Coordinates of C-alpha atoms and ligand atoms in Angstrom, one line a residue:
X1437 CA -125.3 180.9 240.3
X1438 CA -127.0 184.2 240.4
X1439 CA -126.2 186.9 242.9
X1440 CA -123.8 184.7 244.7
X1441 CA -122.0 187.7 246.2
X1442 CA -123.8 190.2 244.1
X1443 CA -122.7 193.6 244.3
X1444 CA -122.6 196.7 242.1
X1445 CA -119.9 199.0 240.8
X1446 CA -119.5 202.1 243.0
X1447 CA -117.5 205.1 242.6
X1448 CA -115.8 204.4 239.6
X1449 CA -114.1 207.9 239.6
X1450 CA -112.5 207.0 243.0
X1451 CA -111.4 203.7 241.2
X1452 CA -109.9 205.6 238.2
X1453 CA -108.0 207.7 240.7
X1454 CA -106.5 204.8 242.4
X1455 CA -105.6 203.3 239.2
X1456 CA -103.7 206.4 238.2
X1457 CA -102.0 206.5 241.7
X1458 CA -101.0 202.9 241.2
X1459 CA -99.5 203.4 237.9
X1460 CA -97.6 206.6 239.1
X1461 CA -96.3 204.6 242.2
X1462 CA -95.3 201.8 240.1
X1463 CA -93.3 204.1 237.8
X1464 CA -91.7 205.3 240.9
X1465 CA -90.9 201.7 242.1
X1466 CA -93.0 202.0 245.1
X1467 CA -94.8 198.8 244.3
X1468 CA -93.1 195.5 244.2
X1469 CA -92.6 194.6 240.5
X1470 CA -93.7 191.2 239.6
X1471 CA -91.0 188.6 240.0
X1472 CA -92.1 186.5 237.0
X1473 CA -93.7 187.4 233.8
X1474 CA -90.9 189.9 233.3
X1475 CA -88.2 190.0 230.8
X1476 CA -87.0 186.5 229.8
X1477 CA -89.9 185.1 232.2
X1478 CA -93.0 183.6 230.4
X1479 CA -96.5 183.4 231.6
X1480 CA -96.9 180.7 229.0
X1481 CA -95.3 178.2 231.4
X1482 CA -98.0 177.6 234.0
X1483 CA -97.5 176.1 237.3
X1484 CA -98.6 176.1 241.0
X1485 CA -96.9 179.0 242.4
X1486 CA -97.3 177.8 246.2
X1487 CA -95.5 174.6 244.9
X1488 CA -95.8 170.9 244.7
X1489 CA -95.5 168.3 247.7
X1490 CA -92.5 166.2 247.1
X1491 CA -94.4 163.0 246.9
X1492 CA -97.2 164.2 244.5
X1493 CA -97.5 164.3 240.8
X1494 CA -95.8 167.6 239.4
X1495 CA -97.0 168.9 236.2
X1496 CA -96.6 172.5 234.6
X1497 CA -98.4 173.3 231.4
X1498 CA -96.9 175.2 228.5
X1499 CA -99.2 177.4 226.0
X1500 CA -96.5 178.4 223.6
X1501 CA -95.3 175.5 221.4
X1502 CA -92.0 173.8 222.6
X1503 CA -90.3 170.5 222.6
X1504 CA -88.1 170.0 225.7
X1505 CA -88.0 171.5 229.2
X1506 CA -85.5 171.8 232.0
X1507 CA -85.9 172.4 235.8
X1508 CA -83.2 174.5 237.3
X1509 CA -82.4 175.3 240.8
X1510 CA -82.8 178.9 241.7
X1511 CA -79.6 179.2 243.8
X1512 CA -77.2 178.2 241.1
X1513 CA -79.1 177.7 237.9
X1514 CA -77.9 174.0 237.8
X1515 CA -80.2 171.8 235.7
X1516 CA -81.8 169.3 238.1
X1517 CA -84.4 167.6 235.8
X1518 CA -84.9 167.4 232.1
X1519 CA -87.9 166.0 230.0
X1520 CA -89.7 166.2 226.7
X1521 CA -93.1 168.2 226.6
X1522 CA -96.2 166.0 225.8
X1523 CA -97.9 166.5 222.6
X1524 CA -100.3 169.6 222.5
X1525 CA -103.9 169.4 223.7
X1526 CA -106.5 172.0 223.0
X1527 CA -108.2 173.1 226.1
X1528 CA -112.0 173.7 225.1
X1529 CA -112.4 176.0 228.0
X1530 CA -109.8 178.7 227.0
X1531 CA -108.8 177.6 223.5
X1532 CA -105.2 177.3 224.6
X1533 CA -103.1 174.5 223.0
X1534 CA -101.1 173.1 226.0
X1535 CA -98.2 170.7 226.5
X1536 CA -97.5 169.2 229.7
X1537 CA -94.0 169.1 231.4
X1538 CA -94.2 166.2 233.8
X1539 CA -91.4 166.6 236.4
X1540 CA -93.0 164.2 238.9
X1541 CA -89.6 162.4 239.1
X1542 CA -88.1 165.4 241.0
X1543 CA -88.5 164.8 244.6
X1544 CA -85.6 166.6 246.0
X1545 CA -86.9 169.6 248.1
X1546 CA -86.1 173.0 247.0
X1547 CA -86.7 176.1 244.9
X1548 CA -86.6 175.9 241.2
X1549 CA -88.0 177.1 237.7
X1550 CA -88.7 175.6 234.5
X1551 CA -87.1 176.7 231.2
X1552 CA -88.4 175.8 227.9
X1553 CA -86.2 176.7 225.0
X1554 CA -87.7 179.1 222.8
X1555 CA -90.4 180.0 225.3
X1556 CA -88.7 181.3 228.4
X1557 CA -88.7 180.6 232.1
X1558 CA -91.3 180.1 234.6
X1559 CA -92.2 181.7 238.0
X1560 CA -90.2 180.1 240.9
X1561 CA -91.8 176.9 242.1
X1562 CA -91.2 175.1 245.5
X1563 CA -90.9 171.3 246.1
X1564 CA -91.2 170.5 249.7
X1565 CA -93.1 168.3 252.1
X1566 CA -95.4 171.0 252.9
X1567 CA -96.1 173.7 250.4
X1568 CA -99.8 174.8 251.3
X1569 CA -99.4 175.6 254.9
X1570 CA -98.7 179.2 254.1
X1571 CA -101.6 179.5 251.8
X1572 CA -104.1 177.9 254.2
X1573 CA -102.8 180.4 257.1
X1574 CA -103.4 183.4 254.8
X1575 CA -106.6 182.0 253.5
X1576 CA -108.0 181.0 257.0
X1577 CA -106.8 184.3 258.5
X1578 CA -108.5 186.1 255.7
X1579 CA -111.7 185.5 257.8
X1580 CA -110.2 187.4 260.6
X1581 CA -109.9 190.3 258.2
X1582 CA -113.6 189.9 257.4
X1583 CA -114.6 190.5 261.2
X1584 CA -117.4 192.7 261.6
X1585 CA -117.8 194.6 264.8
X1586 CA -114.1 194.3 265.6
X1587 CA -110.9 196.3 265.3
X1588 CA -108.7 194.2 263.1
X1589 CA -105.0 194.4 262.6
X1590 CA -103.0 191.8 260.8
X1591 CA -100.1 192.8 262.9
X1592 CA -96.3 193.3 262.0
X1593 CA -96.4 190.7 259.0
X1594 CA -98.7 193.0 257.5
X1595 CA -98.1 196.5 258.7
X1596 CA -101.0 198.9 257.7
X1597 CA -103.7 196.3 257.2
X1598 CA -106.0 197.3 259.7
X1599 CA -109.6 198.4 260.1
X1600 CA -111.1 200.2 263.1
X1601 CA -114.4 199.0 265.0
X1602 CA -117.1 198.9 262.4
X1603 CA -121.0 198.7 262.3
X1604 CA -121.6 198.7 266.0
X1605 CA -125.2 199.8 265.9
X1606 CA -128.0 198.2 264.3
X1607 CA -131.6 198.2 264.1
X1608 CA -134.7 196.2 263.1
X1609 CA -136.0 196.8 259.5
X1610 CA -139.9 196.9 259.3
X1611 CA -139.7 193.7 257.5
X1612 CA -138.5 191.8 260.5
X1613 CA -141.5 192.3 262.4
X1614 CA -139.7 193.9 265.3
X1615 CA -138.4 197.6 265.6
X1616 CA -136.0 199.7 267.4
X1617 CA -132.4 199.5 268.0
X1618 CA -130.5 196.1 267.8
X1619 CA -127.2 194.7 269.2
X1620 CA -125.2 194.7 265.8
X1621 CA -121.8 193.2 266.8
X1622 CA -120.1 190.0 265.1
X1623 CA -120.1 188.1 262.0
X1624 CA -118.0 188.3 258.9
X1625 CA -118.5 190.6 256.3
X1626 CA -119.8 188.5 253.5
X1627 CA -117.8 189.5 250.3
X1628 CA -116.7 192.7 248.9
X1629 CA -119.5 194.3 250.7
X1630 CA -120.2 194.9 254.4
X1631 CA -123.5 192.7 254.5
X1632 CA -124.0 189.4 256.6
X1633 CA -126.3 186.9 255.3
X1634 CA -127.4 183.7 257.2
X1635 CA -127.7 181.7 254.0
X1636 CA -124.1 182.2 252.9
X1637 CA -122.9 182.0 256.4
X1638 CA -124.5 178.5 256.7
X1639 CA -122.5 176.7 254.0
X1640 CA -119.4 178.9 254.7
X1641 CA -119.5 177.8 258.6
X1642 CA -120.5 174.4 257.9
X1643 CA -117.6 174.0 255.5
X1644 CA -115.1 175.3 257.9
X1645 CA -116.3 173.3 260.7
X1646 CA -116.3 170.1 258.7
X1647 CA -112.6 171.0 257.8
X1648 CA -111.8 170.8 261.2
X1649 CA -113.8 167.6 261.9
X1650 CA -112.1 165.9 259.1
X1651 CA -108.8 167.2 258.9
X1652 CA -108.3 168.5 262.7
X1653 CA -105.2 166.5 263.4
X1654 CA -103.6 168.9 260.8
X1655 CA -105.2 172.0 261.8
X1656 CA -105.7 172.0 265.6
X1657 CA -102.1 173.3 266.3
X1658 CA -101.9 176.0 263.6
X1659 CA -101.9 179.5 265.1
X1660 CA -103.6 182.1 263.1
X1661 CA -102.2 185.1 265.2
X1662 CA -105.7 186.3 266.2
X1663 CA -106.8 187.9 269.5
X1664 CA -107.9 184.6 270.9
X1665 CA -104.8 182.6 270.0
X1666 CA -103.5 180.8 273.0
X1667 CA -106.9 180.3 274.8
X1668 CA -106.6 176.4 274.5
X1669 CA -109.1 176.4 271.5
X1670 CA -107.8 175.5 268.0
X1671 CA -107.5 178.9 266.1
X1672 CA -109.8 177.8 263.1
X1673 CA -112.6 177.1 265.8
X1674 CA -111.7 180.5 267.5
X1675 CA -112.2 182.4 264.1
X1676 CA -115.4 180.4 263.2
X1677 CA -116.9 181.2 266.4
X1678 CA -117.0 184.6 265.7
X1679 CA -119.4 184.2 262.9
X1680 CA -121.3 181.4 264.9
X1681 CA -122.1 183.9 267.8
X1682 CA -123.6 186.4 265.3
X1683 CA -125.6 183.5 263.4
X1684 CA -127.0 182.6 267.0
X1685 CA -127.9 186.3 267.4
X1686 CA -129.9 186.1 264.3
X1687 CA -132.3 183.5 265.8
X1688 CA -135.5 185.2 267.4
X1689 CA -137.2 184.0 270.4
X1690 CA -139.5 181.5 268.5
X1691 CA -136.5 179.8 267.0
X1692 CA -136.6 181.1 263.5
X1693 CA -133.7 183.2 262.1
X1694 CA -134.0 186.5 260.1
X1695 CA -132.3 186.1 256.8
X1696 CA -129.9 188.8 256.7
X1697 CA -128.3 191.9 258.2
X1698 CA -127.3 194.7 255.9
X1699 CA -127.8 198.4 254.9
X1700 CA -130.5 199.0 252.7
X1701 CA -128.0 199.4 249.7
X1702 CA -124.4 198.9 249.3
X1703 CA -122.0 201.6 250.5
X1704 CA -119.2 203.2 248.6
X1705 CA -115.8 201.7 248.2
X1706 CA -114.9 202.8 251.8
X1707 CA -113.5 201.1 254.8
X1708 CA -116.0 199.5 257.0
X1709 CA -115.6 201.8 259.9
X1710 CA -116.5 204.7 257.5
X1711 CA -119.7 203.1 256.6
X1712 CA -122.3 204.6 258.5
X1713 CA -125.4 203.4 256.7
X1714 CA -127.7 201.8 259.2
X1715 CA -127.4 198.1 259.5
X1716 CA -130.6 196.5 259.8
X1717 CA -132.0 192.9 260.5
X1718 CA -134.3 192.4 257.4
X1719 CA -137.0 189.9 257.4
X1720 CA -139.7 188.6 254.9
X1721 CA -142.0 191.4 255.5
X1722 CA -145.0 189.3 257.0
X1723 CA -145.4 186.9 259.8
X1724 CA -143.5 184.7 260.6
X1725 CA -140.9 187.1 259.3
X1726 CA -137.9 184.7 259.5
X1727 CA -137.2 182.4 256.6
X1728 CA -136.9 178.6 256.4
X1729 CA -133.7 178.7 254.5
X1730 CA -132.0 180.5 256.9
X1731 CA -133.3 178.9 260.1
X1732 CA -132.6 175.4 258.7
X1733 CA -129.0 176.5 257.8
X1734 CA -128.6 177.7 261.4
X1735 CA -129.9 174.3 262.5
X1736 CA -127.4 172.4 260.6
X1737 CA -124.5 174.7 261.4
X1738 CA -125.3 174.9 265.1
X1739 CA -125.8 171.2 265.2
X1740 CA -122.2 170.7 263.8
X1741 CA -120.9 173.2 266.3
X1742 CA -122.6 171.4 269.2
X1743 CA -120.3 168.5 268.6
X1744 CA -117.1 170.2 267.4
X1745 CA -117.0 172.5 270.3
X1746 CA -117.8 170.1 272.9
X1747 CA -114.3 169.2 273.9
X1748 CA -113.3 172.8 274.3
X1749 CA -116.4 174.6 275.6
X1750 CA -119.2 172.3 276.8
X1751 CA -121.4 175.3 277.5
X1752 CA -121.1 176.8 274.1
X1753 CA -121.8 173.4 272.6
X1754 CA -124.9 173.0 274.6
X1755 CA -126.0 176.6 273.6
X1756 CA -125.5 175.6 269.9
X1757 CA -127.5 172.3 270.3
X1758 CA -130.5 174.2 272.0
X1759 CA -130.2 176.7 269.1
X1760 CA -130.3 173.9 266.6
X1761 CA -133.0 172.1 268.0
X1762 CA -135.3 175.4 268.3
X1763 CA -134.4 176.2 264.7
X1764 CA -135.4 172.7 263.6
X1765 CA -138.7 173.0 265.4
X1766 CA -139.5 176.1 263.6
X1767 CA -138.9 174.8 260.3
X1768 CA -141.4 172.0 261.1
X1769 CA -144.0 174.7 261.8
X1770 CA -142.9 176.9 258.9
X1771 CA -141.5 174.5 256.1
X1772 CA -141.7 177.0 253.1
X1773 CA -141.1 180.5 254.1
X1774 CA -138.8 181.8 251.3
X1775 CA -137.2 185.3 251.1
X1776 CA -137.2 188.0 248.6
X1777 CA -135.7 191.5 249.1
X1778 CA -138.3 193.8 250.6
X1779 CA -139.1 197.0 248.6
X1780 CA -136.3 199.5 249.1
X1781 CA -133.5 196.8 249.8
X1782 CA -130.8 196.2 247.0
X1783 CA -128.4 194.3 248.9
X1784 CA -127.6 190.4 248.1
X1785 CA -130.8 188.6 248.2
X1786 CA -129.7 185.0 248.6
X1787 CA -133.0 184.1 247.6
X1788 CA -133.8 180.3 247.3
X1789 CA -137.4 179.0 246.4
X1790 CA -136.9 175.5 247.9
X1791 CA -135.7 175.0 251.5
X1792 CA -136.1 171.3 251.5
X1793 CA -132.5 170.6 250.9
X1794 CA -131.5 173.1 253.9
X1795 CA -134.0 170.9 256.2
X1796 CA -132.4 167.7 254.8
X1797 CA -129.0 169.1 255.7
X1798 CA -130.2 170.0 259.2
X1799 CA -131.9 166.8 259.8
X1800 CA -128.7 164.8 259.0
X1801 CA -126.5 167.1 261.2
X1802 CA -129.0 167.1 264.2
X1803 CA -129.2 163.1 263.9
X1804 CA -125.4 162.8 263.5
X1805 CA -124.8 164.8 266.7
X1806 CA -127.8 163.5 268.9
X1807 CA -128.6 160.1 267.3
X1808 CA -132.3 160.8 268.0
X1809 CA -134.8 158.8 265.9
X1810 CA -136.8 162.0 264.7
X1811 CA -134.0 163.3 262.8
X1812 CA -133.0 159.9 261.3
X1813 CA -136.5 159.5 260.2
X1814 CA -136.9 162.6 258.4
X1815 CA -133.8 162.0 256.7
X1816 CA -134.8 158.4 255.5
X1817 CA -138.2 159.8 254.4
X1818 CA -136.7 162.5 252.3
X1819 CA -133.1 161.8 251.1
X1820 CA -134.2 160.1 247.8
X1821 CA -135.4 163.0 246.2
X1822 CA -132.0 164.5 246.6
X1823 CA -129.8 161.8 245.6
X1824 CA -129.5 163.4 242.1
X1825 CA -127.7 166.3 243.6
X1826 CA -124.6 163.9 244.1
X1827 CA -123.7 164.5 240.6
X1828 CA -120.5 164.9 238.7
X1829 CA -121.4 168.5 237.4
X1830 CA -122.6 171.6 239.5
X1831 CA -122.1 170.4 243.1
X1832 CA -123.1 172.0 246.4
X1833 CA -123.6 175.6 246.6
X1834 CA -125.2 178.1 249.2
X1835 CA -128.5 177.6 247.3
X1836 CA -128.2 173.6 247.2
X1837 CA -126.9 172.3 250.3
X1838 CA -128.4 168.8 249.7
X1839 CA -125.0 167.2 249.1
X1840 CA -124.0 168.4 252.5
X1841 CA -126.9 166.6 254.0
X1842 CA -126.2 163.5 252.3
X1843 CA -122.6 163.5 252.9
X1844 CA -123.2 164.2 256.6
X1845 CA -125.5 161.1 256.7
X1846 CA -122.5 159.1 255.1
X1847 CA -119.7 160.6 257.2
X1848 CA -121.4 160.1 260.2
X1849 CA -120.5 156.5 260.7
X1850 CA -123.3 155.8 263.2
X1851 CA -124.5 152.4 263.8
X1852 CA -128.1 153.4 263.7
X1853 CA -127.8 154.6 260.1
X1854 CA -130.5 153.3 257.9
X1855 CA -128.6 150.4 255.7
X1856 CA -130.4 151.2 252.5
X1857 CA -130.1 155.0 252.7
X1858 CA -126.3 154.8 253.9
X1859 CA -125.5 152.6 250.8
X1860 CA -127.4 154.8 248.2
X1861 CA -125.7 157.9 249.4
X1862 CA -122.3 156.3 249.5
X1863 CA -122.8 154.9 245.8
X1864 CA -124.2 157.9 244.5
X1865 CA -121.2 160.1 246.1
X1866 CA -118.5 157.9 244.8
X1867 CA -120.1 157.5 241.3
X1868 CA -120.0 161.3 241.0
X1869 CA -116.5 161.5 242.1
X1870 CA -115.3 158.9 239.7
X1871 CA -116.9 160.9 236.8
X1872 CA -115.2 164.0 238.1
X1873 CA -111.9 162.4 238.2
X1874 CA -112.2 161.3 234.7
X1875 CA -113.3 164.6 233.5
X1876 CA -110.4 166.2 235.4
X1877 CA -107.9 163.7 233.8
X1878 CA -109.3 164.4 230.3
X1879 CA -109.0 168.3 230.7
X1880 CA -105.8 169.7 229.3
X1881 CA -105.6 172.0 232.4
X1882 CA -106.5 169.2 234.6
X1883 CA -109.5 170.9 236.3
X1884 CA -113.0 169.6 237.0
X1885 CA -114.8 172.5 235.4
X1886 CA -116.8 171.8 232.3
X1887 CA -117.3 174.4 229.5
X1888 CA -120.7 175.2 231.1
X1889 CA -119.2 175.9 234.4
X1890 CA -117.7 179.2 233.7
X1891 CA -120.3 181.3 235.7
X1892 CA -120.2 183.7 238.5
X1893 CA -117.6 182.3 241.0
X1894 CA -116.1 179.6 239.0
X1895 CA -113.1 179.5 241.1
X1896 CA -115.4 178.7 244.2
X1897 CA -116.7 175.7 242.1
X1898 CA -113.2 174.7 241.3
X1899 CA -112.6 174.4 245.1
X1900 CA -116.2 172.6 245.4
X1901 CA -115.2 169.9 243.2
X1902 CA -111.9 169.5 245.2
X1903 CA -114.3 169.3 248.4
X1904 CA -116.5 166.7 246.5
X1905 CA -113.3 164.6 245.6
X1906 CA -111.9 164.8 249.1
X1907 CA -115.3 163.9 250.7
X1908 CA -115.5 161.0 248.4
X1909 CA -111.6 159.9 249.5
X1910 CA -113.0 160.2 253.1
X1911 CA -115.8 157.7 252.3
X1912 CA -113.6 155.2 250.5
X1913 CA -109.8 156.2 250.3
X1914 CA -108.6 156.8 246.7
X1915 CA -105.5 158.3 245.6
X1916 CA -107.2 159.4 242.3
X1917 CA -109.7 161.5 244.0
X1918 CA -107.0 163.3 246.3
X1919 CA -104.9 164.0 243.1
X1920 CA -107.7 165.3 241.2
X1921 CA -108.5 167.7 244.2
X1922 CA -105.0 168.6 244.2
X1923 CA -105.0 169.3 240.4
X1924 CA -108.0 171.8 240.9
X1925 CA -105.8 173.3 243.7
X1926 CA -102.9 173.8 241.3
X1927 CA -105.4 175.7 238.8
X1928 CA -106.4 178.1 241.6
X1929 CA -102.8 178.8 242.4
X1930 CA -101.4 179.4 239.1
X1931 CA -101.8 176.6 236.7
X1932 CA -104.3 178.5 234.5
X1933 CA -104.5 180.2 231.2
X1934 CA -103.4 183.7 232.9
X1935 CA -100.5 182.1 234.9
X1936 CA -102.2 183.9 237.7
X1937 CA -102.5 182.9 241.5
X1938 CA -106.1 183.7 242.4
X1939 CA -105.1 184.0 246.0
X1940 CA -103.9 187.6 246.9
X1941 CA -100.2 187.5 248.3
X1942 CA -99.8 183.8 247.4
X1943 CA -97.1 183.0 244.7
X1944 CA -95.1 185.3 242.4
X1945 CA -97.9 186.4 240.1
X1946 CA -101.1 186.8 242.2
X1947 CA -104.1 188.9 241.3
X1948 CA -104.0 192.1 242.8
X1949 CA -107.3 194.3 242.3
X1950 CA -110.0 192.1 244.0
X1951 CA -113.5 193.7 244.3
X1952 CA -113.1 194.0 248.1
X1953 CA -113.9 197.4 249.8
X1954 CA -111.0 197.2 252.4
X1955 CA -108.4 196.4 249.5
X1956 CA -109.8 199.2 247.5
X1957 CA -110.1 201.8 250.1
X1958 CA -107.0 201.5 252.4
X1959 CA -103.5 202.9 251.7
X1960 CA -101.7 199.8 251.0
X1961 CA -100.4 198.9 247.8
X1962 CA -101.3 195.3 247.9
X1963 CA -104.6 193.8 248.6
X1964 CA -105.6 192.2 251.9
X1965 CA -103.8 188.7 251.7
X1966 CA -105.2 185.3 251.2
X1967 CA -108.2 186.3 249.5
X1968 CA -109.6 184.0 246.5
X1969 CA -111.0 185.8 243.5
X1970 CA -114.3 184.8 242.0
X1971 CA -112.8 183.8 238.6
X1972 CA -113.7 183.7 235.0
X1973 CA -117.3 184.4 234.1
X1974 CA -118.6 183.8 230.8
X1975 CA -121.9 185.5 231.7
X1976 CA -120.2 189.1 231.8
X1977 CA -122.6 190.6 234.3
X1978 CA -120.3 193.7 234.8
X1979 CA -118.9 196.6 232.4
X1980 CA -115.6 195.4 232.9
X1981 CA -116.3 192.1 231.4
X1982 CA -118.7 193.4 228.9
X1983 CA -116.0 195.4 227.4
X1984 CA -113.6 192.5 227.0
X1985 CA -113.4 191.3 223.4
X1986 CA -116.2 189.5 222.0
X1987 CA -115.8 185.5 221.2
X1988 CA -113.5 184.9 224.0
X1989 CA -113.6 181.3 225.3
X1990 CA -115.3 181.1 228.9
X1991 CA -111.9 180.5 230.7
X1992 CA -110.6 183.8 229.5
X1993 CA -113.5 185.8 230.7
X1994 CA -111.7 187.6 233.6
X1995 CA -110.2 190.8 234.6
X1996 CA -108.0 191.6 237.5
X1997 CA -110.0 194.9 237.8
X1998 CA -111.6 196.0 241.1
X1999 CA -114.6 197.0 238.8
X2000 CA -115.2 193.5 237.8
X2001 CA -117.4 192.3 240.5
X2002 CA -118.7 189.4 238.6
X2003 CA -115.1 188.1 238.1
X2004 CA -112.9 189.5 240.6
X2005 CA -114.8 189.7 243.9
X2006 CA -114.2 187.9 247.0
X2007 CA -116.7 185.9 249.1
X2008 CA -116.8 183.9 252.3
X2009 CA -118.4 180.8 250.7
X2010 CA -115.6 180.3 248.2
X2011 CA -113.0 181.2 250.8
X2012 CA -114.3 178.4 252.9
X2013 CA -114.1 175.9 249.9
X2014 CA -110.6 177.0 249.4
X2015 CA -109.7 176.5 253.0
X2016 CA -111.2 172.9 253.0
X2017 CA -109.3 172.0 249.9
X2018 CA -106.0 173.4 251.4
X2019 CA -106.4 171.7 254.7
X2020 CA -107.2 168.3 252.8
X2021 CA -104.1 168.2 250.8
X2022 CA -101.8 169.9 253.3
X2023 CA -99.1 167.3 254.8
Ligands
LIG509 ZN1 -118.5 195.7 260.0

């Protein structure tokens, strides 16, 4: 991916100062020392720091040679399980030689650690029926922290994690075809920056709504402790609505949607309320000013919302359906209006030369919601060109949403589906998942990434593969798909070459320095909780990665450094994939 959450280094001097302050505080003992990776502990023993479900396979990986391992209970250091490490296997992505410690036979719930004679002891691990609900809570609640146009307060659980009302005033940029002031409230800050982008909002919001549609029985009663909690609507839908309402505001009277609303350039590393750069609705610069990809994404997402919100707020559901229809009609009149940053605008572009896949997704969702023949016909006439996107490598992204459209058609379970289209989509989706499962099993770290996958946002891709596997399981239940999805989650939560949990404040050894303005600019020692790091990126598009030693294997090109926007930024689309994966594997 290019410019997935593109951002640029700002105010390096300020960062240096914060680093020095952090080191000083660490010396004084004001920061929590890492609970593992110290003294006799070993980051050579890699495991999921959130834990392992009691009835799931349990494997830790060891990257310093050993022979045997023990699992000990934290409370009394009693050995509860013993085993022999597997033969070493060389991981092509990292160069690590890893041995597996399989303790799947341990099912008793509790808190443990692994000990490998001659290597050391691991971070703590939990075995329980449900080990991911805390990570889900934090990851989903992270969207609340990204709210724009709201005063945010994470409450007594995270004192000091607040931001004041931000970005209340907006205006139309000349490229939008309109002028003057503009109501500017709502939406989520996209990433480490404070922009809001329709295309990235599209896949993010769609993925979260799907998470509710597919796993709602697990999610509907989970309280996120947000201002709307207790209003009778499930909190995941309350939070998603914050962004949906902004997306709806980005629709012009003619049905088209503007591409983004940002300042002309990124602000410094400051809190959102301190960013006073004008927030502008930015268009394509000439008629019709709105873009097809943004408008089709709106059509798809609003069509999903029309069915998901129906039981909770009929008026809002109807408003979404009207918006989706109008957006679709606009894309019929303007099927190929692409977006590039107008002169003078340097915020994320989210450019995409082909909006056919966005239209396919919109048609599938509109048909799934309404059953109307016109949408079904569009899908049936166009899907064959996109079947190739259901592949075992390089799954969906903000730029390529064809898999969302194809999956939507297969998941719809409508009697009026075209039998040939349905069969072809199912076959392609399941074949891709089978290949992904095989690749995941072969990989010594048990992840679906191939050596060529370590680009910007590789952790997001890990979660994407997890989503692909869980959707395949929904189409045709298969334990192997779920377990491979779980393996990808284990990687994100600590079973990786760095033994790092790539979700802030989750696990004993989480990353701590995201490229995320509120985390960098506030006074809290730890970053805002629940945020997923972009992850290793062999393309090294920032100076921090550029300064890493030459010749590193791709999985090693990462730095837990705020300045590494190409490997350590956060982004709402990756965040949504993480939420989907967590929701899918939660008990
Ligand atoms: Zn804001």
